[in-house]
PDB file of C-alpha atoms in Angstrom:
ATOM      1  CA  MET A   1      89.162 130.968  43.938  1.00 45.00           C
ATOM      2  CA  ASN A   2      90.331 133.674  46.337  1.00 42.00           C
ATOM      3  CA  MET A   3      92.783 132.967  49.165  1.00 39.00           C
ATOM      4  CA  LYS A   4      90.160 133.130  51.978  1.00 40.00           C
ATOM      5  CA  LYS A   5      87.899 130.618  50.243  1.00 39.00           C
ATOM      6  CA  TRP A   6      90.836 128.282  49.567  1.00 41.00           C
ATOM      7  CA  LEU A   7      91.897 128.368  53.236  1.00 39.00           C
ATOM      8  CA  ALA A   8      88.337 127.608  54.397  1.00 42.00           C
ATOM      9  CA  ILE A   9      88.132 124.540  52.169  1.00 41.00           C
ATOM     10  CA  ALA A  10      91.586 123.339  53.276  1.00 42.00           C
ATOM     11  CA  LEU A  11      90.697 123.664  56.957  1.00 40.00           C
ATOM     12  CA  ALA A  12      87.403 121.788  56.442  1.00 41.00           C
ATOM     13  CA  CYS A  13      89.220 118.919  54.716  1.00 40.00           C
ATOM     14  CA  SER A  14      91.775 118.769  57.524  1.00 40.00           C
ATOM     15  CA  ALA A  15      88.992 118.523  60.096  1.00 38.00           C
ATOM     16  CA  ILE A  16      87.342 115.661  58.203  1.00 34.00           C
ATOM     17  CA  ALA A  17      90.659 113.801  57.958  1.00 36.00           C
ATOM     18  CA  LEU A  18      91.384 114.201  61.659  1.00 33.00           C
ATOM     19  CA  SER A  19      87.917 113.060  62.684  1.00 33.00           C
ATOM     20  CA  GLY A  20      88.633 109.641  61.224  1.00 34.00           C
ATOM     21  CA  CYS A  21      91.708 109.128  63.447  1.00 33.00           C
ATOM     22  CA  GLY A  22      89.919 108.704  66.784  1.00 32.00           C
ATOM     23  CA  ASN A  23      91.743 109.900  69.892  1.00 32.00           C
ATOM     24  CA  SER A  24      95.068 110.665  68.321  1.00 30.00           C
ATOM     25  CA  GLY A  25      97.761 110.601  70.994  1.00 32.00           C
ATOM     26  CA  GLY A  26      95.260 109.499  73.667  1.00 31.00           C
ATOM     27  CA  THR A  27      94.216 106.178  75.134  1.00 27.00           C
ATOM     28  CA  GLN A  28      92.637 103.909  72.556  1.00 28.00           C
ATOM     29  CA  GLN A  29      89.695 101.841  73.733  1.00 30.00           C
ATOM     30  CA  ALA A  30      89.676  98.180  72.898  1.00 33.00           C
ATOM     31  CA  SER A  31      86.954  97.180  70.479  1.00 31.00           C
ATOM     32  CA  GLN A  32      83.940  95.580  72.097  1.00 35.00           C
ATOM     33  CA  PRO A  33      82.913  92.026  71.183  1.00 36.00           C
ATOM     34  CA  ALA A  34      80.473  91.829  68.309  1.00 33.00           C
ATOM     35  CA  ASP A  35      77.678  90.305  70.347  1.00 40.00           C
ATOM     36  CA  ALA A  36      77.145  90.189  74.109  1.00 38.00           C
ATOM     37  CA  ASN A  37      74.176  88.021  74.940  1.00 41.00           C
ATOM     38  CA  ALA A  38      73.038  85.047  76.997  1.00 42.00           C
ATOM     39  CA  SER A  39      75.784  82.906  75.472  1.00 46.00           C
ATOM     40  CA  GLY A  40      78.586  85.290  76.376  1.00 66.00           C
ATOM     41  CA  ALA A  41      80.394  87.408  73.796  1.00 61.00           C
ATOM     42  CA  SER A  42      81.457  86.383  70.310  1.00 56.00           C
ATOM     43  CA  ALA A  43      84.976  87.219  69.180  1.00 57.00           C
ATOM     44  CA  PRO A  44      86.015  87.438  65.520  1.00 55.00           C
ATOM     45  CA  GLY A  45      85.987  83.975  64.009  1.00 60.00           C
ATOM     46  CA  GLY A  46      83.124  82.804  66.205  1.00 68.00           C
ATOM     47  CA  GLU A  47      85.195  82.067  69.325  1.00 81.00           C
ATOM     48  CA  LYS A  48      83.113  82.283  72.484  1.00 95.00           C
ATOM     49  CA  VAL A  49      84.495  84.730  75.051  1.00 97.00           C
ATOM     50  CA  LEU A  50      83.405  85.001  78.671  1.00 98.00           C
ATOM     51  CA  ARG A  51      84.127  88.485  80.032  1.00 98.00           C
ATOM     52  CA  VAL A  52      84.696  88.136  83.769  1.00 98.00           C
ATOM     53  CA  ALA A  53      84.698  91.129  86.119  1.00 98.00           C
ATOM     54  CA  THR A  54      86.605  90.554  89.358  1.00 98.00           C
ATOM     55  CA  ASN A  55      88.289  92.443  92.188  1.00 96.00           C
ATOM     56  CA  ALA A  56      91.761  90.985  92.770  1.00 96.00           C
ATOM     57  CA  GLU A  57      92.029  92.075  96.403  1.00 93.00           C
ATOM     58  CA  PHE A  58      90.478  89.095  98.175  1.00 94.00           C
ATOM     59  CA  ALA A  59      93.046  86.322  98.609  1.00 93.00           C
ATOM     60  CA  PRO A  60      92.890  83.374  98.412  1.00 95.00           C
ATOM     61  CA  PHE A  61      89.929  83.762  96.027  1.00 97.00           C
ATOM     62  CA  GLU A  62      91.396  86.394  93.732  1.00 97.00           C
ATOM     63  CA  SER A  63      94.639  88.340  93.884  1.00 96.00           C
ATOM     64  CA  LYS A  64      97.191  89.905  91.559  1.00 95.00           C
ATOM     65  CA  ASN A  65     100.658  88.455  90.973  1.00 95.00           C
ATOM     66  CA  PRO A  66     103.812  90.598  90.601  1.00 95.00           C
ATOM     67  CA  ASP A  67     103.514  90.263  86.808  1.00 95.00           C
ATOM     68  CA  ASP A  68      99.898  91.571  86.970  1.00 94.00           C
ATOM     69  CA  SER A  69      98.416  88.174  86.154  1.00 96.00           C
ATOM     70  CA  LEU A  70      95.547  86.976  88.356  1.00 97.00           C
ATOM     71  CA  SER A  71      95.441  83.930  90.593  1.00 97.00           C
ATOM     72  CA  GLY A  72      93.210  82.418  93.242  1.00 97.00           C
ATOM     73  CA  PHE A  73      90.498  79.861  93.825  1.00 98.00           C
ATOM     74  CA  ASP A  74      87.847  81.833  91.901  1.00 98.00           C
ATOM     75  CA  ILE A  75      90.227  82.455  89.002  1.00 98.00           C
ATOM     76  CA  ASP A  76      91.100  78.777  88.616  1.00 98.00           C
ATOM     77  CA  LEU A  77      87.465  77.776  89.106  1.00 98.00           C
ATOM     78  CA  ILE A  78      86.030  80.003  86.375  1.00 98.00           C
ATOM     79  CA  ASN A  79      88.886  79.024  84.039  1.00 98.00           C
ATOM     80  CA  ALA A  80      88.018  75.353  84.570  1.00 98.00           C
ATOM     81  CA  MET A  81      84.300  76.010  84.092  1.00 98.00           C
ATOM     82  CA  ALA A  82      84.914  78.064  80.958  1.00 98.00           C
ATOM     83  CA  LYS A  83      87.126  75.355  79.478  1.00 97.00           C
ATOM     84  CA  GLU A  84      84.411  72.794  80.163  1.00 97.00           C
ATOM     85  CA  ALA A  85      81.807  75.015  78.473  1.00 97.00           C
ATOM     86  CA  GLY A  86      84.016  75.959  75.505  1.00 97.00           C
ATOM     87  CA  TYR A  87      84.772  79.597  76.363  1.00 97.00           C
ATOM     88  CA  ARG A  88      87.907  81.688  76.402  1.00 97.00           C
ATOM     89  CA  VAL A  89      88.059  83.937  79.480  1.00 98.00           C
ATOM     90  CA  GLU A  90      88.840  87.650  79.490  1.00 98.00           C
ATOM     91  CA  PHE A  91      89.336  89.048  83.010  1.00 98.00           C
ATOM     92  CA  LYS A  92      88.585  92.637  83.988  1.00 97.00           C
ATOM     93  CA  ASP A  93      90.176  93.481  87.344  1.00 97.00           C
ATOM     94  CA  GLN A  94      88.373  96.486  88.815  1.00 96.00           C
ATOM     95  CA  SER A  95      87.247  98.035  92.080  1.00 94.00           C
ATOM     96  CA  TRP A  96      84.612  96.200  94.095  1.00 93.00           C
ATOM     97  CA  ASP A  97      82.098  99.048  93.929  1.00 92.00           C
ATOM     98  CA  SER A  98      82.214  99.056  90.108  1.00 96.00           C
ATOM     99  CA  LEU A  99      81.640  95.337  89.571  1.00 97.00           C
ATOM    100  CA  PHE A 100      77.860  95.222  89.472  1.00 96.00           C
ATOM    101  CA  ASN A 101      77.551  98.367  87.336  1.00 96.00           C
ATOM    102  CA  SER A 102      79.939  96.726  84.883  1.00 97.00           C
ATOM    103  CA  LEU A 103      77.609  93.734  84.766  1.00 97.00           C
ATOM    104  CA  ARG A 104      74.457  95.822  84.351  1.00 96.00           C
ATOM    105  CA  ASN A 105      76.041  97.969  81.627  1.00 96.00           C
ATOM    106  CA  GLY A 106      77.052  94.935  79.588  1.00 96.00           C
ATOM    107  CA  ASP A 107      80.781  95.531  80.007  1.00 97.00           C
ATOM    108  CA  ALA A 108      81.098  92.083  81.617  1.00 98.00           C
ATOM    109  CA  ASP A 109      79.143  88.855  81.239  1.00 98.00           C
ATOM    110  CA  VAL A 110      79.637  87.653  84.817  1.00 98.00           C
ATOM    111  CA  VAL A 111      81.039  88.794  88.144  1.00 98.00           C
ATOM    112  CA  VAL A 112      83.338  86.288  89.834  1.00 98.00           C
ATOM    113  CA  ALA A 113      84.611  87.867  93.032  1.00 97.00           C
ATOM    114  CA  ALA A 114      83.588  85.817  96.076  1.00 96.00           C
ATOM    115  CA  VAL A 115      80.099  87.281  95.733  1.00 96.00           C
ATOM    116  CA  THR A 116      77.745  86.123  98.485  1.00 94.00           C
ATOM    117  CA  ILE A 117      74.268  85.166  97.315  1.00 96.00           C
ATOM    118  CA  THR A 118      71.805  87.316  99.259  1.00 93.00           C
ATOM    119  CA  PRO A 119      68.051  87.947  98.838  1.00 93.00           C
ATOM    120  CA  GLU A 120      68.799  91.619  98.176  1.00 92.00           C
ATOM    121  CA  ARG A 121      71.228  90.833  95.357  1.00 95.00           C
ATOM    122  CA  GLN A 122      68.873  88.243  93.875  1.00 96.00           C
ATOM    123  CA  GLN A 123      66.354  91.008  93.259  1.00 96.00           C
ATOM    124  CA  SER A 124      68.616  92.605  90.655  1.00 96.00           C
ATOM    125  CA  MET A 125      70.759  89.762  89.281  1.00 97.00           C
ATOM    126  CA  LEU A 126      70.927  86.027  88.653  1.00 98.00           C
ATOM    127  CA  PHE A 127      73.283  83.623  90.381  1.00 98.00           C
ATOM    128  CA  THR A 128      74.669  80.248  89.446  1.00 98.00           C
ATOM    129  CA  ASP A 129      74.390  77.357  91.842  1.00 98.00           C
ATOM    130  CA  PRO A 130      76.466  77.999  94.986  1.00 98.00           C
ATOM    131  CA  TYR A 131      80.091  76.972  94.648  1.00 98.00           C
ATOM    132  CA  PHE A 132      81.528  77.753  98.099  1.00 97.00           C
ATOM    133  CA  GLU A 133      80.217  77.961 101.673  1.00 94.00           C
ATOM    134  CA  ILE A 134      81.557  80.490 104.171  1.00 93.00           C
ATOM    135  CA  THR A 135      80.478  82.386 107.244  1.00 92.00           C
ATOM    136  CA  GLN A 136      81.362  85.798 108.582  1.00 91.00           C
ATOM    137  CA  VAL A 137      83.954  85.723 111.355  1.00 92.00           C
ATOM    138  CA  VAL A 138      85.742  88.271 113.503  1.00 92.00           C
ATOM    139  CA  ALA A 139      89.516  88.706 113.360  1.00 93.00           C
ATOM    140  CA  VAL A 140      90.976  90.222 116.516  1.00 92.00           C
ATOM    141  CA  PRO A 141      94.517  91.002 117.673  1.00 91.00           C
ATOM    142  CA  GLU A 142      96.144  89.366 120.675  1.00 87.00           C
ATOM    143  CA  GLY A 143      94.432  90.213 123.944  1.00 84.00           C
ATOM    144  CA  LYS A 144      90.929  90.866 122.591  1.00 85.00           C
ATOM    145  CA  GLN A 145      88.026  88.458 122.884  1.00 81.00           C
ATOM    146  CA  VAL A 146      84.738  88.485 120.972  1.00 85.00           C
ATOM    147  CA  ALA A 147      82.340  85.685 121.848  1.00 81.00           C
ATOM    148  CA  SER A 148      79.009  87.413 121.216  1.00 81.00           C
ATOM    149  CA  VAL A 149      77.347  90.378 119.584  1.00 80.00           C
ATOM    150  CA  GLU A 150      77.523  92.197 122.912  1.00 86.00           C
ATOM    151  CA  ASP A 151      81.300  91.817 122.921  1.00 88.00           C
ATOM    152  CA  LEU A 152      81.375  93.230 119.409  1.00 87.00           C
ATOM    153  CA  LYS A 153      79.242  96.190 120.477  1.00 88.00           C
ATOM    154  CA  ASN A 154      81.659  96.971 123.295  1.00 91.00           C
ATOM    155  CA  LEU A 155      84.588  97.487 120.913  1.00 93.00           C
ATOM    156  CA  ASN A 156      85.469 101.007 119.818  1.00 93.00           C
ATOM    157  CA  ARG A 157      86.061 100.348 116.112  1.00 95.00           C
ATOM    158  CA  VAL A 158      84.888  97.381 114.051  1.00 96.00           C
ATOM    159  CA  GLY A 159      86.366  97.332 110.550  1.00 96.00           C
ATOM    160  CA  VAL A 160      84.597  96.067 107.409  1.00 96.00           C
ATOM    161  CA  VAL A 161      84.978  96.380 103.641  1.00 95.00           C
ATOM    162  CA  THR A 162      82.328  98.667 102.171  1.00 94.00           C
ATOM    163  CA  GLY A 163      79.580  96.684 100.462  1.00 90.00           C
ATOM    164  CA  ASN A 164      81.002  93.272 101.376  1.00 90.00           C
ATOM    165  CA  THR A 165      78.920  90.806 103.349  1.00 89.00           C
ATOM    166  CA  GLY A 166      80.921  91.636 106.465  1.00 92.00           C
ATOM    167  CA  ASP A 167      79.619  95.184 106.132  1.00 93.00           C
ATOM    168  CA  LEU A 168      76.053  93.906 105.818  1.00 90.00           C
ATOM    169  CA  ALA A 169      76.472  91.591 108.808  1.00 89.00           C
ATOM    170  CA  ALA A 170      78.028  94.240 111.046  1.00 91.00           C
ATOM    171  CA  SER A 171      75.421  96.789 109.992  1.00 91.00           C
ATOM    172  CA  LYS A 172      72.626  94.357 110.795  1.00 88.00           C
ATOM    173  CA  LEU A 173      73.997  93.599 114.252  1.00 87.00           C
ATOM    174  CA  LEU A 174      75.344  96.999 115.242  1.00 89.00           C
ATOM    175  CA  GLY A 175      73.282  99.364 113.106  1.00 91.00           C
ATOM    176  CA  ALA A 176      74.116 100.719 109.647  1.00 89.00           C
ATOM    177  CA  THR A 177      74.853 104.207 110.986  1.00 92.00           C
ATOM    178  CA  ASN A 178      76.722 103.086 114.091  1.00 93.00           C
ATOM    179  CA  PRO A 179      79.939 105.166 114.233  1.00 94.00           C
ATOM    180  CA  LYS A 180      81.792 102.145 115.581  1.00 94.00           C
ATOM    181  CA  VAL A 181      81.498 100.472 112.156  1.00 95.00           C
ATOM    182  CA  THR A 182      84.537 101.683 110.197  1.00 96.00           C
ATOM    183  CA  ARG A 183      84.476 101.043 106.462  1.00 96.00           C
ATOM    184  CA  PHE A 184      87.416 100.501 104.097  1.00 96.00           C
ATOM    185  CA  GLU A 185      87.604 100.349 100.316  1.00 93.00           C
ATOM    186  CA  SER A 186      89.386  96.992 100.149  1.00 92.00           C
ATOM    187  CA  LEU A 187      90.338  93.993 102.246  1.00 92.00           C
ATOM    188  CA  PRO A 188      94.108  94.767 102.195  1.00 92.00           C
ATOM    189  CA  LEU A 189      93.380  98.229 103.628  1.00 95.00           C
ATOM    190  CA  LEU A 190      91.176  96.746 106.354  1.00 95.00           C
ATOM    191  CA  LEU A 191      93.709  94.103 107.364  1.00 93.00           C
ATOM    192  CA  LYS A 192      96.533  96.640 107.344  1.00 94.00           C
ATOM    193  CA  GLU A 193      94.540  98.808 109.741  1.00 95.00           C
ATOM    194  CA  LEU A 194      93.914  95.770 111.956  1.00 95.00           C
ATOM    195  CA  GLN A 195      97.659  95.087 112.024  1.00 93.00           C
ATOM    196  CA  ASN A 196      98.393  98.705 112.909  1.00 93.00           C
ATOM    197  CA  GLY A 197      95.850  98.769 115.734  1.00 93.00           C
ATOM    198  CA  GLY A 198      93.556 101.223 113.961  1.00 95.00           C
ATOM    199  CA  VAL A 199      90.552  98.924 114.455  1.00 96.00           C
ATOM    200  CA  ASP A 200      89.785  96.572 117.330  1.00 95.00           C
ATOM    201  CA  ALA A 201      88.384  93.848 115.080  1.00 95.00           C
ATOM    202  CA  ALA A 202      87.676  93.049 111.438  1.00 95.00           C
ATOM    203  CA  VAL A 203      84.572  91.264 110.169  1.00 94.00           C
ATOM    204  CA  SER A 204      85.040  89.321 106.936  1.00 94.00           C
ATOM    205  CA  ASP A 205      84.644  85.931 105.260  1.00 93.00           C
ATOM    206  CA  SER A 206      86.007  82.919 107.142  1.00 92.00           C
ATOM    207  CA  SER A 207      88.325  81.639 104.394  1.00 92.00           C
ATOM    208  CA  VAL A 208      89.826  85.085 103.841  1.00 93.00           C
ATOM    209  CA  VAL A 209      90.470  85.592 107.560  1.00 93.00           C
ATOM    210  CA  MET A 210      92.008  82.110 107.781  1.00 91.00           C
ATOM    211  CA  GLU A 211      94.372  83.049 104.934  1.00 91.00           C
ATOM    212  CA  PHE A 212      95.352  86.260 106.729  1.00 91.00           C
ATOM    213  CA  ILE A 213      96.039  84.470 110.025  1.00 90.00           C
ATOM    214  CA  LYS A 214      98.015  81.738 108.242  1.00 88.00           C
ATOM    215  CA  HIS A 215     100.412  84.349 106.895  1.00 87.00           C
ATOM    216  CA  ASN A 216     100.549  86.271 110.180  1.00 86.00           C
ATOM    217  CA  GLY A 217     100.719  83.376 112.615  1.00 74.00           C
ATOM    218  CA  ASP A 218     103.438  84.988 114.713  1.00 78.00           C
ATOM    219  CA  LYS A 219     101.457  88.171 115.403  1.00 86.00           C
ATOM    220  CA  GLY A 220      98.812  86.732 117.722  1.00 89.00           C
ATOM    221  CA  PHE A 221      95.710  87.296 115.585  1.00 91.00           C
ATOM    222  CA  THR A 222      92.705  85.082 116.278  1.00 90.00           C
ATOM    223  CA  MET A 223      89.677  84.132 114.200  1.00 90.00           C
ATOM    224  CA  ILE A 224      86.489  83.994 116.266  1.00 87.00           C
ATOM    225  CA  LYS A 225      83.185  82.532 115.097  1.00 86.00           C
ATOM    226  CA  VAL A 226      80.138  84.416 116.329  1.00 80.00           C
ATOM    227  CA  PRO A 227      76.921  82.347 116.581  1.00 79.00           C
ATOM    228  CA  ASP A 228      74.853  85.209 115.158  1.00 77.00           C
ATOM    229  CA  PHE A 229      76.565  84.918 111.757  1.00 84.00           C
ATOM    230  CA  GLU A 230      74.850  82.324 109.555  1.00 85.00           C
ATOM    231  CA  ALA A 231      76.391  80.188 106.808  1.00 91.00           C
ATOM    232  CA  GLU A 232      76.539  81.900 103.404  1.00 93.00           C
ATOM    233  CA  HIS A 233      77.320  80.820  99.854  1.00 96.00           C
ATOM    234  CA  TYR A 234      79.253  82.310  96.967  1.00 97.00           C
ATOM    235  CA  GLY A 235      77.797  82.306  93.473  1.00 98.00           C
ATOM    236  CA  ILE A 236      78.683  83.688  90.054  1.00 98.00           C
ATOM    237  CA  ALA A 237      76.551  86.758  89.313  1.00 98.00           C
ATOM    238  CA  LEU A 238      74.888  87.370  85.945  1.00 98.00           C
ATOM    239  CA  ARG A 239      72.315  89.733  84.464  1.00 98.00           C
ATOM    240  CA  GLN A 240      68.732  88.713  85.168  1.00 96.00           C
ATOM    241  CA  ASP A 241      67.942  87.768  81.579  1.00 97.00           C
ATOM    242  CA  ASP A 242      71.053  85.610  81.059  1.00 97.00           C
ATOM    243  CA  THR A 243      69.341  82.350  81.994  1.00 98.00           C
ATOM    244  CA  GLU A 244      70.985  80.456  79.139  1.00 98.00           C
ATOM    245  CA  LEU A 245      74.482  81.400  80.273  1.00 98.00           C
ATOM    246  CA  ARG A 246      73.590  80.601  83.882  1.00 98.00           C
ATOM    247  CA  ASP A 247      72.402  77.133  82.866  1.00 98.00           C
ATOM    248  CA  THR A 248      75.575  76.598  80.831  1.00 98.00           C
ATOM    249  CA  LEU A 249      77.767  77.562  83.798  1.00 98.00           C
ATOM    250  CA  ASN A 250      75.752  75.383  86.182  1.00 98.00           C
ATOM    251  CA  LYS A 251      76.323  72.393  83.897  1.00 98.00           C
ATOM    252  CA  ALA A 252      80.034  73.191  83.745  1.00 98.00           C
ATOM    253  CA  LEU A 253      80.239  73.511  87.540  1.00 98.00           C
ATOM    254  CA  ALA A 254      78.517  70.149  87.990  1.00 98.00           C
ATOM    255  CA  ALA A 255      80.865  68.575  85.424  1.00 98.00           C
ATOM    256  CA  ILE A 256      84.093  69.729  87.097  1.00 98.00           C
ATOM    257  CA  LYS A 257      82.761  68.584  90.468  1.00 97.00           C
ATOM    258  CA  ALA A 258      82.002  65.157  89.018  1.00 97.00           C
ATOM    259  CA  SER A 259      85.420  64.908  87.360  1.00 97.00           C
ATOM    260  CA  GLY A 260      87.340  65.800  90.526  1.00 97.00           C
ATOM    261  CA  GLU A 261      88.718  69.069  89.096  1.00 97.00           C
ATOM    262  CA  TYR A 262      86.836  71.137  91.673  1.00 97.00           C
ATOM    263  CA  ASP A 263      88.374  69.113  94.518  1.00 97.00           C
ATOM    264  CA  ARG A 264      91.835  69.530  92.991  1.00 97.00           C
ATOM    265  CA  ILE A 265      91.448  73.316  92.937  1.00 97.00           C
ATOM    266  CA  HIS A 266      90.033  73.314  96.475  1.00 96.00           C
ATOM    267  CA  GLN A 267      92.949  71.208  97.693  1.00 95.00           C
ATOM    268  CA  GLN A 268      95.430  73.598  96.101  1.00 95.00           C
ATOM    269  CA  TYR A 269      94.124  76.652  97.957  1.00 95.00           C
ATOM    270  CA  PHE A 270      92.702  75.243 101.181  1.00 91.00           C
ATOM    271  CA  GLY A 271      94.680  72.065 101.802  1.00 86.00           C
ATOM    272  CA  THR A 272      91.659  69.757 101.763  1.00 78.00           C
ATOM    273  CA  ALA A 273      89.082  68.466  99.338  1.00 70.00           C
ATOM    274  CA  ALA A 274      85.703  70.194  99.474  1.00 74.00           C
ATOM    275  CA  ALA A 275      83.277  68.983 102.141  1.00 70.00           C
ATOM    276  CA  LYS A 276      80.575  66.729 100.761  1.00 65.00           C
TER     277      LYS A 276
END
């Protein structure tokens, strides 16, 4: 065997060896569950895993703690439901605009992120029974009043979170291309801009705005209910063919309501038991 031929064989063997190492020195991807179907995902040993996509920027429903753990009403609720149904939960905290793609692609089994049930969303996904009622409200700084849609139209900048129901509501009332509607990537960014005077008002979910005002009570912010905004409901979103998992979660939701666990969680975050 001549030297050139020997080197060629050695290089080929090295390439084969390296190809079995994956991304050496790079980021290793976690292995996917063996089976993702209507019953959630199956982990090794047969343990049932519920992969939950969320966006931890919507207190008090979901937020991130200093140690990177998640907390909030939605987090405790899905943990309680999963325990009732015999699942272990794996959370995936990600941006709001990636949540539904994650669901469609099979990277998550459900989306739990204060998702409002709307006719448009029901065309592309399933929802569990509603678990929380809210309405869109307007948060304004001291000195500003909004009592009607006309008042809202007279403001220079109305802030919303892109893709949230507040965005849909403001777009419906003011026009989707109205330059007065100013969109932000997350609720913290929107509320920070409201605090800094960058927007005249912020449209978002009632419970979220109440939480913001509670922690900024000395700054003169006011929550105003506009009659044009109708009551809405949150639901857990699933893929359209996951009827079995939806039914399982609905049974779990009914069970924790009957046991009083739902009221306990509601009391913890909102100071009262849920309205009957």
